[in-house]
mmCIF file of C-alpha atoms in Angstrom:
data_model
loop_
_atom_site.group_PDB
_atom_site.id
_atom_site.type_symbol
_atom_site.label_atom_id
_atom_site.label_comp_id
_atom_site.label_asym_id
_atom_site.label_seq_id
_atom_site.Cartn_x
_atom_site.Cartn_y
_atom_site.Cartn_z
ATOM 1 C CA PHE B 1 0.029 0.014 0.005
ATOM 2 C CA SER B 2 3.005 2.311 0.415
ATOM 3 C CA ALA B 3 3.278 2.527 -3.341
ATOM 4 C CA ILE B 4 0.138 4.666 -3.454
ATOM 5 C CA ASN B 5 0.345 8.412 -2.665
ATOM 6 C CA THR B 6 -2.854 8.692 -0.705
ATOM 7 C CA LYS B 7 -2.557 12.466 -0.588
ATOM 8 C CA ALA B 8 -2.763 12.664 -4.328
ATOM 9 C CA LEU B 9 -6.049 10.680 -4.347
ATOM 10 C CA LYS B 10 -9.227 12.725 -4.466
ATOM 11 C CA ALA B 11 -11.058 10.203 -2.357
ATOM 12 C CA LYS B 12 -11.294 9.261 1.260
ATOM 13 C CA VAL B 13 -9.014 6.297 2.091
ATOM 14 C CA VAL B 14 -10.318 3.836 4.633
ATOM 15 C CA THR B 15 -8.051 1.154 6.077
ATOM 16 C CA PRO B 16 -9.514 -2.001 7.539
ATOM 17 C CA GLU B 17 -7.572 -3.892 10.185
ATOM 18 C CA PHE B 18 -8.293 -7.428 11.295
ATOM 19 C CA LYS B 19 -7.344 -8.366 14.897
ATOM 20 C CA ASP B 20 -7.666 -11.598 16.881
ATOM 21 C CA TYR B 21 -7.801 -11.950 20.624
ATOM 22 C CA LYS B 22 -4.861 -14.022 21.727
ATOM 23 C CA ASN B 23 -3.904 -14.559 25.362
ATOM 24 C CA GLY B 24 -6.247 -11.724 26.350
ATOM 25 C CA ASN B 25 -4.768 -9.222 23.949
ATOM 26 C CA LEU B 26 -5.701 -8.083 20.425
ATOM 27 C CA LYS B 27 -3.092 -8.847 17.812
ATOM 28 C CA VAL B 28 -2.828 -8.738 14.058
ATOM 29 C CA ILE B 29 -2.106 -12.296 12.978
ATOM 30 C CA SER B 30 -0.813 -11.801 9.434
ATOM 31 C CA PHE B 31 -2.028 -15.257 8.107
ATOM 32 C CA PHE B 32 -5.609 -14.591 9.329
ATOM 33 C CA ALA B 33 -5.577 -10.868 8.378
ATOM 34 C CA LYS B 34 -4.596 -11.643 4.855
ATOM 35 C CA LYS B 35 -7.429 -14.130 4.521
ATOM 36 C CA ALA B 36 -9.881 -11.622 6.067
ATOM 37 C CA ARG B 37 -8.811 -8.939 3.597
ATOM 38 C CA GLY B 38 -9.635 -11.294 0.751
ATOM 39 C CA LEU B 39 -13.011 -12.089 2.313
ATOM 40 C CA MET B 40 -13.643 -8.328 2.544
ATOM 41 C CA VAL B 41 -12.803 -7.794 -1.111
ATOM 42 C CA ARG B 42 -15.280 -10.575 -2.022
ATOM 43 C CA TYR B 43 -17.917 -8.927 0.325
ATOM 44 C CA ILE B 44 -17.348 -5.512 -1.323
ATOM 45 C CA ILE B 45 -17.820 -7.014 -4.865
ATOM 46 C CA ASP B 46 -20.848 -9.137 -3.893
ATOM 47 C CA ASN B 47 -22.591 -6.340 -2.040
ATOM 48 C CA ASN B 48 -21.603 -3.381 -4.293
ATOM 49 C CA CYS B 49 -20.273 -1.476 -1.237
ATOM 50 C CA GLU B 50 -19.748 2.230 -1.951
ATOM 51 C CA THR B 51 -19.330 3.783 1.514
ATOM 52 C CA SER B 52 -17.445 3.126 4.715
ATOM 53 C CA ALA B 53 -20.810 2.442 6.385
ATOM 54 C CA ASP B 54 -21.233 -0.487 3.965
ATOM 55 C CA LEU B 55 -17.904 -1.914 5.031
ATOM 56 C CA LYS B 56 -18.902 -1.748 8.692
ATOM 57 C CA LYS B 57 -21.560 -4.325 7.957
ATOM 58 C CA PHE B 58 -18.912 -6.945 7.023
ATOM 59 C CA ASN B 59 -19.150 -9.928 9.227
ATOM 60 C CA SER B 60 -17.327 -13.103 8.211
ATOM 61 C CA GLU B 61 -15.195 -15.884 9.717
ATOM 62 C CA GLY B 62 -16.088 -14.435 13.159
ATOM 63 C CA TYR B 63 -14.775 -10.924 12.394
ATOM 64 C CA ALA B 64 -17.106 -8.074 13.247
ATOM 65 C CA PHE B 65 -16.744 -4.297 13.229
ATOM 66 C CA ASP B 66 -15.569 -2.909 16.557
ATOM 67 C CA GLU B 67 -16.727 0.725 16.824
ATOM 68 C CA ASN B 68 -14.933 1.384 20.052
ATOM 69 C CA LEU B 69 -11.499 0.620 18.571
ATOM 70 C CA SER B 70 -12.167 2.179 15.193
ATOM 71 C CA SER B 71 -11.672 5.728 13.914
ATOM 72 C CA GLU B 72 -13.160 7.449 10.889
ATOM 73 C CA ASN B 73 -10.423 6.184 8.536
ATOM 74 C CA ASN B 74 -9.309 3.040 10.379
ATOM 75 C CA LEU B 75 -11.973 0.379 10.672
ATOM 76 C CA ILE B 76 -11.104 -2.403 13.189
ATOM 77 C CA PHE B 77 -12.630 -5.824 12.920
ATOM 78 C CA THR B 78 -12.084 -8.219 15.732
ATOM 79 C CA ARG B 79 -12.900 -11.872 16.645
#
């Protein structure tokens, strides 16, 4: 993603993060996060998502949107 100059884009950039509870703490586990990103892409295509509000409805493989951990441009999904 670092290859893209987000400041040059004329669009809002929203970054999803997928975190798992492990030993009582939330962690990004790269193997599962990569799979979840692929699932989200499929969700976006199948549901014609156009807004960040649409992304917040994503719920797959146990991941669900966590409003308390998220910010406007960083959507956190936990399981």
